Coordinates of C-alpha atoms in Angstrom, one line a residue:
X25 CA 0.0 0.0 0.0
X26 CA 1.7 3.1 -1.2
X27 CA 4.8 1.0 -2.2
X28 CA 6.5 2.8 -5.1
X29 CA 6.4 1.4 -8.6
X30 CA 9.5 0.3 -10.4
X31 CA 11.4 3.1 -12.1
X32 CA 11.1 3.4 -15.9
X33 CA 13.2 0.9 -17.8
X34 CA 15.0 3.7 -19.7
X35 CA 16.9 4.6 -16.6
X36 CA 20.3 3.0 -16.1
X37 CA 20.4 2.0 -12.3
X38 CA 24.2 1.6 -12.4
X39 CA 24.7 5.1 -13.8
X40 CA 22.3 6.5 -11.2
X41 CA 24.2 4.8 -8.3
X42 CA 27.5 6.5 -9.5
X43 CA 25.9 9.9 -9.6
X44 CA 26.4 12.7 -7.1
X45 CA 22.6 13.1 -6.8
X46 CA 22.2 9.5 -5.7
X47 CA 24.8 9.9 -2.9
X48 CA 22.9 13.0 -1.8
X49 CA 19.7 10.9 -1.8
X50 CA 21.4 8.4 0.5
X51 CA 22.2 11.2 3.0
X52 CA 18.6 12.5 2.8
X53 CA 17.3 9.0 3.3
X54 CA 19.3 8.6 6.5
X55 CA 18.1 12.0 7.7
X56 CA 14.4 11.2 6.8
X57 CA 14.6 7.9 8.7
X58 CA 14.5 9.9 12.0
X59 CA 11.3 12.0 11.7
X60 CA 9.4 9.3 9.8
X61 CA 10.2 6.7 12.4
X62 CA 9.2 9.2 15.2
X63 CA 5.9 9.8 13.5
X64 CA 5.3 6.1 12.9
X65 CA 6.1 5.4 16.6
X66 CA 3.7 8.2 17.6
X67 CA 0.9 6.9 15.4
X68 CA 1.3 3.4 16.9
X69 CA 1.4 4.8 20.4
X70 CA -1.7 6.8 19.8
X71 CA -3.6 3.8 18.5
X72 CA -2.5 1.7 21.5
X73 CA -3.5 4.5 23.9
X74 CA -7.0 4.8 22.5
X75 CA -7.5 1.0 22.5
X76 CA -6.4 0.8 26.1
X77 CA -8.6 3.7 27.2
X78 CA -11.8 2.6 25.4
X79 CA -11.7 -1.2 26.0
X80 CA -9.8 -1.5 29.3
X81 CA -9.6 1.7 31.4
X82 CA -13.1 3.2 30.6
X83 CA -15.1 0.0 31.4
X84 CA -13.0 -0.3 34.6
X85 CA -14.0 3.2 35.6
X86 CA -17.7 2.6 34.7
X87 CA -18.2 -0.9 35.9
X88 CA -15.4 -1.3 38.4
X89 CA -14.0 -4.3 36.6
X90 CA -13.5 -5.8 33.1
X91 CA -15.8 -4.8 30.3
X92 CA -19.1 -6.7 29.8
X93 CA -19.5 -8.8 26.7
X94 CA -21.7 -6.1 24.9
X95 CA -19.1 -3.4 25.4
X96 CA -17.5 -3.6 21.9
X97 CA -20.9 -3.3 20.1
X98 CA -21.5 0.5 20.2
X99 CA -17.8 1.2 19.7
X100 CA -17.6 -0.9 16.6
X101 CA -20.7 0.8 15.3
X102 CA -19.0 4.2 15.9
X103 CA -15.8 2.7 14.2
X104 CA -17.8 1.9 11.1
X105 CA -19.5 5.3 11.0
X106 CA -16.3 7.4 11.5
X107 CA -14.3 5.4 9.1
X108 CA -17.0 5.6 6.4
X109 CA -17.3 9.4 6.8
X110 CA -13.5 9.8 6.5
X111 CA -13.4 7.6 3.3
X112 CA -16.5 9.3 1.9
X113 CA -15.7 12.9 2.4
X114 CA -11.9 13.4 2.8
X115 CA -9.4 13.3 -0.2
X116 CA -7.9 10.0 -1.1
X117 CA -10.6 7.6 0.0
X118 CA -8.6 6.8 3.1
X119 CA -5.9 5.0 1.1
X120 CA -5.9 1.7 -0.7
X121 CA -8.5 -1.0 0.2
X122 CA -6.8 -3.9 2.0
X123 CA -9.1 -6.4 0.3
X124 CA -6.7 -6.4 -2.7
X125 CA -3.5 -7.0 -0.7
X126 CA -0.6 -4.6 -1.0
X127 CA -0.9 -2.0 -3.7
X128 CA 2.0 -2.0 -6.1
X129 CA 2.2 1.2 -8.1
X130 CA 0.3 4.4 -8.5
X131 CA 2.8 6.4 -6.6
X132 CA 2.8 7.7 -3.0
X133 CA -0.2 9.6 -1.7
X134 CA -0.1 13.4 -1.9
X135 CA -0.2 15.8 1.1
X136 CA -3.9 16.2 1.3
X137 CA -4.5 12.5 0.9
X138 CA -2.2 11.7 3.9
X139 CA -4.7 13.2 6.4
X140 CA -7.5 11.0 5.1
X141 CA -5.2 7.9 5.3
X142 CA -4.2 8.8 8.9
X143 CA -7.7 9.4 10.1
X144 CA -9.2 6.4 8.4
X145 CA -6.5 4.1 9.8
X146 CA -6.8 5.7 13.3
X147 CA -10.5 5.1 13.6
X148 CA -10.2 1.6 12.1
X149 CA -7.4 0.4 14.3
X150 CA -8.3 2.2 17.5
X151 CA -11.9 1.2 17.8
X152 CA -11.6 -2.5 17.1
X153 CA -11.8 -3.4 13.4
X154 CA -9.6 -6.4 12.5
X155 CA -6.8 -4.9 10.4
X156 CA -3.1 -4.1 11.0
X157 CA -1.2 -0.8 10.9
X158 CA 1.4 -1.9 8.3
X159 CA -0.6 -0.8 5.2
X160 CA -1.2 2.8 6.4
X161 CA 2.4 3.1 7.7
X162 CA 3.7 2.2 4.3
X163 CA 1.5 4.8 2.6
X164 CA 2.3 7.4 5.2
X165 CA 6.0 6.8 5.1
X166 CA 6.0 6.9 1.3
X167 CA 3.9 10.1 1.2
X168 CA 6.2 11.8 3.7
X169 CA 9.3 10.7 1.7
X170 CA 7.9 12.1 -1.5
X171 CA 6.8 15.3 0.2
X172 CA 10.3 15.8 1.6
X173 CA 11.8 15.6 -1.9
X174 CA 9.2 18.1 -3.2
X175 CA 10.0 20.6 -0.4
X176 CA 13.8 20.3 -0.9
X177 CA 13.6 20.5 -4.7
X178 CA 10.3 21.1 -6.4
X179 CA 11.5 20.2 -9.8
X180 CA 13.1 16.9 -8.6
X181 CA 12.9 14.1 -11.3
X182 CA 10.4 11.3 -10.8
X183 CA 13.2 8.9 -9.9
X184 CA 14.1 11.0 -6.9
X185 CA 10.6 10.9 -5.6
X186 CA 10.4 7.1 -6.2
X187 CA 13.6 6.4 -4.3
X188 CA 12.7 8.7 -1.4
X189 CA 9.1 7.4 -1.2
X190 CA 10.6 3.9 -0.9
X191 CA 12.9 5.0 1.8
X192 CA 10.0 6.6 3.7
X193 CA 8.0 3.4 3.5
X194 CA 11.0 1.3 4.6
X195 CA 11.5 3.5 7.7
X196 CA 7.8 3.5 8.7
X197 CA 7.2 -0.3 8.4
X198 CA 10.5 -2.1 9.1
X199 CA 10.6 -1.6 12.9
X200 CA 6.9 -2.6 13.2
X201 CA 7.8 -6.0 11.8
X202 CA 10.9 -6.3 14.0
X203 CA 13.5 -6.3 11.2
X204 CA 14.6 -3.8 8.6
X205 CA 15.4 -6.7 6.3
X206 CA 11.9 -8.2 6.7
X207 CA 10.3 -4.8 5.9
X208 CA 12.5 -4.6 2.8
X209 CA 11.4 -8.0 1.6
X210 CA 7.7 -7.0 2.1
X211 CA 7.9 -3.8 0.1
X212 CA 10.2 -5.1 -2.6
X213 CA 8.3 -8.3 -3.2
X214 CA 5.0 -6.5 -3.3
X215 CA 6.4 -4.0 -5.8
X216 CA 8.0 -6.7 -8.0
X217 CA 11.3 -4.9 -8.2
X218 CA 14.4 -7.0 -9.0
X219 CA 17.9 -6.8 -10.5
X220 CA 19.9 -3.6 -10.3
X221 CA 16.8 -1.6 -9.8
X222 CA 16.3 -3.5 -6.6
X223 CA 19.6 -2.3 -5.2
X224 CA 18.9 1.2 -6.5
X225 CA 15.7 1.5 -4.6
X226 CA 16.5 -0.7 -1.6
X227 CA 19.8 0.9 -0.5
X228 CA 18.3 4.2 0.6
X229 CA 15.4 2.4 2.2
X230 CA 17.6 0.0 4.2
X231 CA 19.6 3.0 5.4
X232 CA 16.5 4.9 6.4
X233 CA 15.0 1.8 8.1
X234 CA 18.3 1.1 10.0
X235 CA 18.3 4.6 11.4
X236 CA 14.6 4.2 12.1
X237 CA 15.3 1.0 14.1
X238 CA 17.6 2.9 16.4
X239 CA 15.0 5.6 16.8
X240 CA 12.4 3.0 17.8
X241 CA 14.7 1.5 20.4
X242 CA 15.5 4.9 21.8
X243 CA 11.8 5.9 22.0
X244 CA 10.9 2.6 23.7
X245 CA 13.2 3.5 26.6
X246 CA 12.7 7.3 26.6
X247 CA 8.9 7.4 26.5
X248 CA 8.2 4.4 28.7
X249 CA 5.4 3.4 26.3
X250 CA 7.1 0.1 25.4
X251 CA 7.8 -1.5 22.1
X252 CA 5.4 -1.7 19.1
X253 CA 7.5 -4.2 17.2
X254 CA 6.1 -7.6 16.4
X255 CA 7.7 -10.2 18.7
X256 CA 7.0 -13.6 20.4
X257 CA 8.7 -13.5 23.8
X258 CA 7.7 -17.1 24.7
X259 CA 8.2 -19.6 21.9
X260 CA 7.5 -23.3 22.2
X261 CA 10.6 -25.5 21.7
X262 CA 11.0 -26.8 18.1
X263 CA 11.9 -30.4 17.2
X264 CA 13.6 -31.7 14.1
X265 CA 11.5 -32.2 10.9
X266 CA 10.0 -35.6 10.3
X267 CA 8.1 -37.2 7.5
X268 CA 4.9 -36.7 9.5
X269 CA 5.4 -33.0 10.0
X270 CA 6.3 -32.6 6.3
X271 CA 3.1 -34.3 5.4
X272 CA 1.1 -32.1 7.7
X273 CA 2.8 -29.1 6.1
X274 CA 1.1 -30.0 2.9
X275 CA -2.3 -30.2 4.7
X276 CA -1.7 -26.9 6.5
X277 CA -0.8 -25.2 3.2
X278 CA -4.0 -26.4 1.6
X279 CA -6.1 -25.4 4.7
X280 CA -4.5 -21.9 4.8
X281 CA -5.1 -21.4 1.0
X282 CA -8.8 -22.4 1.3
X283 CA -9.4 -20.3 4.4
X284 CA -7.6 -17.3 2.8
X285 CA -9.7 -17.7 -0.3
X286 CA -12.9 -17.7 1.8
X287 CA -11.8 -14.5 3.6
X288 CA -11.0 -12.7 0.4
X289 CA -14.2 -14.0 -1.2
X290 CA -16.3 -12.5 1.7
X291 CA -14.4 -9.2 1.5
X292 CA -14.6 -8.8 -2.3
X293 CA -18.2 -9.9 -2.5
X294 CA -19.2 -7.4 0.1
X295 CA -17.5 -4.4 -1.6
X296 CA -20.2 -3.8 -4.2
X297 CA -22.7 -3.6 -1.3
X298 CA -20.5 -1.2 0.6
X299 CA -20.4 1.1 -2.4
X300 CA -24.2 1.3 -2.5
X301 CA -24.2 3.3 0.7
X302 CA -20.8 3.4 2.3
X303 CA -21.8 5.1 5.5
X304 CA -24.8 2.9 6.3
X305 CA -23.2 -0.4 5.2
X306 CA -19.8 0.2 6.9
X307 CA -21.6 1.1 10.1
X308 CA -23.7 -2.1 9.9
X309 CA -20.5 -4.1 9.3
X310 CA -19.0 -2.5 12.3
X311 CA -22.0 -3.5 14.3
X312 CA -21.7 -7.1 13.1
X313 CA -18.1 -7.2 14.1
X314 CA -19.0 -6.0 17.6
X315 CA -21.8 -8.6 17.9
X316 CA -19.4 -11.4 16.8
X317 CA -16.9 -10.4 19.5
X318 CA -19.7 -10.3 22.0
X319 CA -20.8 -13.8 21.1
X320 CA -17.2 -15.1 21.4
X321 CA -16.9 -13.8 25.0
X322 CA -20.3 -15.1 26.0
X323 CA -19.6 -18.6 24.6
X324 CA -16.0 -19.1 25.4
X325 CA -15.7 -17.0 28.6
X326 CA -12.6 -15.3 27.1
X327 CA -12.2 -11.7 26.3
X328 CA -13.7 -10.2 23.2
X329 CA -10.4 -8.5 22.6
X330 CA -9.0 -11.7 21.1
X331 CA -11.5 -11.3 18.2
X332 CA -11.0 -7.6 17.7
X333 CA -7.9 -5.6 16.6
X334 CA -5.1 -6.7 14.4
X335 CA -4.0 -9.6 16.7
X336 CA -0.4 -8.2 17.1
X337 CA -0.8 -7.8 20.9
X338 CA -2.9 -10.9 21.4
X339 CA -0.6 -13.2 19.4
X340 CA 2.2 -13.5 22.0
X341 CA -0.4 -14.3 24.7
X342 CA -2.1 -16.9 22.5
X343 CA 1.2 -18.7 21.9
X344 CA 2.2 -18.5 25.5
X345 CA -1.1 -19.9 26.8
X346 CA -1.6 -22.3 23.9
X347 CA -2.0 -25.3 26.3
X348 CA -4.9 -23.6 28.1
X349 CA -7.1 -23.5 25.0
X350 CA -9.5 -26.3 24.2
X351 CA -10.0 -27.4 20.6
X352 CA -13.6 -26.1 20.7
X353 CA -12.5 -22.6 21.8
X354 CA -9.7 -22.5 19.2
X355 CA -12.2 -23.4 16.5
X356 CA -14.6 -20.8 17.7
X357 CA -11.8 -18.2 17.8
X358 CA -10.7 -19.1 14.3
X359 CA -14.3 -18.9 13.0
X360 CA -15.0 -15.5 14.7
X361 CA -11.6 -14.0 13.7
X362 CA -12.1 -15.2 10.1
X363 CA -15.5 -13.6 9.9
X364 CA -14.6 -10.2 11.3
X365 CA -11.4 -10.2 9.3
X366 CA -13.3 -10.6 6.0
X367 CA -15.8 -7.9 7.1
X368 CA -13.1 -5.5 8.0
X369 CA -11.2 -6.0 4.7
X370 CA -14.4 -5.1 2.7
X371 CA -14.9 -1.6 4.1
X372 CA -12.2 -0.5 6.6
X373 CA -8.7 0.7 6.2
X374 CA -5.6 -1.0 7.4
X375 CA -3.2 -3.8 6.5
X376 CA -3.7 -7.6 6.0
X377 CA -0.6 -9.0 7.7
X378 CA -1.3 -9.3 11.4
X379 CA -4.8 -10.8 11.3
X380 CA -3.5 -13.4 8.9
X381 CA -0.7 -14.3 11.3
X382 CA -3.0 -14.5 14.3
X383 CA -5.5 -16.8 12.5
X384 CA -2.6 -18.9 11.2
X385 CA -1.1 -19.3 14.7
X386 CA -4.5 -20.3 16.1
X387 CA -4.9 -22.8 13.2
X388 CA -1.4 -24.2 14.0
X389 CA -2.2 -24.5 17.7
X390 CA -5.4 -26.3 16.9
X391 CA -3.5 -28.8 14.7
X392 CA -0.6 -29.3 17.1
X393 CA -2.5 -32.2 18.8
X394 CA -2.5 -34.3 15.6
X395 CA -0.2 -37.4 15.4
X396 CA 3.3 -36.4 14.5
X397 CA 2.8 -32.7 14.9
X398 CA 4.5 -30.3 17.4
X399 CA 3.4 -26.9 18.5
X400 CA 6.3 -24.8 17.1
X401 CA 6.0 -26.4 13.7
X402 CA 2.2 -26.0 13.7
X403 CA 2.4 -22.3 14.6
X404 CA 5.1 -21.6 11.9
X405 CA 3.3 -23.5 9.2
X406 CA -0.1 -21.9 10.0
X407 CA 1.3 -18.4 10.0
X408 CA 3.3 -19.0 6.8
X409 CA 0.3 -20.6 5.0
X410 CA -2.2 -17.9 5.9
X411 CA 0.2 -15.1 5.0
X412 CA 1.0 -16.7 1.7
X413 CA -2.8 -17.0 1.0
X414 CA -3.7 -13.5 2.0
X415 CA -0.6 -11.5 0.9
X416 CA 0.4 -13.7 -2.1
X417 CA 4.1 -13.0 -1.3
X418 CA 5.8 -16.3 -0.6
X419 CA 9.2 -15.0 0.4
X420 CA 7.9 -12.5 2.8
X421 CA 5.4 -15.1 4.2
X422 CA 8.3 -17.5 4.9
X423 CA 10.4 -14.9 6.6
X424 CA 7.5 -13.6 8.7
X425 CA 6.8 -17.1 10.1
X426 CA 10.4 -18.2 10.7
X427 CA 11.9 -15.0 12.0
X428 CA 9.1 -14.5 14.5
X429 CA 9.9 -17.9 16.0
X430 CA 13.5 -16.8 16.6
X431 CA 16.2 -19.5 16.9
X432 CA 13.4 -22.2 16.8
X433 CA 12.4 -20.8 13.3
X434 CA 15.5 -22.5 11.8
X435 CA 14.3 -25.9 12.9
X436 CA 10.9 -25.4 11.4
X437 CA 12.0 -23.7 8.2
X438 CA 11.5 -26.8 6.0
X439 CA 7.9 -27.3 7.1
X440 CA 7.2 -23.6 6.7
X441 CA 8.6 -23.5 3.2
X442 CA 6.4 -26.5 2.2
X443 CA 3.3 -25.0 3.7
X444 CA 3.9 -21.6 2.1
X445 CA 4.6 -23.2 -1.3
X446 CA 1.5 -25.3 -1.2
X447 CA -0.7 -22.4 0.0
X448 CA 0.8 -20.1 -2.7
X449 CA 0.2 -22.6 -5.5
X450 CA -3.3 -23.4 -4.5
X451 CA -4.2 -19.7 -4.1
X452 CA -3.1 -19.1 -7.7
X453 CA -5.0 -22.1 -9.0
X454 CA -8.3 -21.2 -7.2
X455 CA -10.6 -18.9 -9.1
X456 CA -10.3 -15.2 -8.3
X457 CA -12.8 -14.5 -5.5
X458 CA -15.4 -11.8 -5.6
X459 CA -17.6 -10.3 -8.3
X460 CA -16.4 -10.6 -11.9
X461 CA -15.3 -7.6 -14.0
X462 CA -18.2 -5.6 -15.2
X463 CA -20.1 -5.8 -12.0
X464 CA -20.4 -2.1 -11.8
X465 CA -17.3 -1.3 -9.8
X466 CA -15.1 1.3 -11.3
X467 CA -12.1 3.2 -10.0
X468 CA -9.0 1.9 -8.3
X469 CA -7.0 -1.2 -8.9
X470 CA -6.0 -4.5 -7.4
X471 CA -3.9 -7.4 -8.3
X472 CA -5.0 -10.9 -9.2
X473 CA -3.2 -13.8 -7.5
X474 CA -1.4 -14.5 -10.8
X475 CA -0.2 -10.9 -11.0
X476 CA -2.7 -9.5 -13.6
X477 CA -4.2 -6.2 -12.9
X478 CA -7.9 -5.9 -12.4
X479 CA -9.8 -2.6 -12.0
X480 CA -11.4 -2.0 -8.6
X481 CA -12.8 0.9 -6.6
X482 CA -11.3 2.1 -3.5

């Protein structure tokens, strides 16, 4: 989302790298890494603060304890209303729709569009819709990078804006994912950039994200707000791959592909309905998300917060307490999270990564009791398969699953690779979900699993 398109083929990347202007761009990228990372940290801190106040502190003040099961219902209704008004009336339609995965091309958002992206993402993420912050952060970072180039030199060539927009996106997203390299893979694989052009665009971005990582570490300690990077502090011990786990990897890949297809089908099928009356329908979808979370708490006895939000904060707790979940509760959690994820993708604004990882981890935990399966392998395979199905980025999906498991990720890498490959192949073989072309949707664009462009509205 907001990831820069590849530079025109007429440009010689090697010549550009030797130029004085490119060296200046590297310096500017390092400088930009600081303010963009600070703004990204502030955005994530604001989202976390609103979430904590609305869903934890406020019910504690009102009821003297934890929130009742119905508490998320009015807030999700408000979430849908505010998000829809932002998309409907502010420039830029709140950014790219997450139902189509990561947008590759179209250039970074302009200055006026940035406000719409920030507000749409803030209402979506703060009030409980099931999307992650990575999409808006990429768009915001890219927009700020391009804006900086425009302010420094108004007649800067398109290549300069492309490179600096990429650097801004790198700086904004890399520390959220816990690794500058992982952020680079995500953006570059989504943009489809390779060869010498990859080095041309990636080098300033890596420099900016490296500086940004230092800024995030410093802000963690200085502000006392904690870290907003994805991490699993408690990881189950991994065991060596066996024929049984490799066989289950095939099954997990197929399950992830089918579940991902179902989520995307729900999201894309609802989009024409959303466009009939965005404010009314998005508010109704928010209400349905809140009701689903309420039902989960009433039936399972666990907090509705596991169903809401991106899943980034709930994922470490889910993995840590995996043994405390019954199979029935895990199935209910997967079903509820899958439903609200599809509803959120159809009308809200955010990123698709973290909900995919949460559902995949829950799927892996549920499957860990099968003969020949172990918990670490199940979690890794589940996350890899779901990310491959939803993002359609196999390299990034493999890295997300293995790096998150730390040193144990090395042991489960073969199973994760098989699960990701199976999920990716099946995702490309399955028919494109959602309404066919000519269904009345017009503006905007998305990407078919096979890579072909298809026109879509925002």
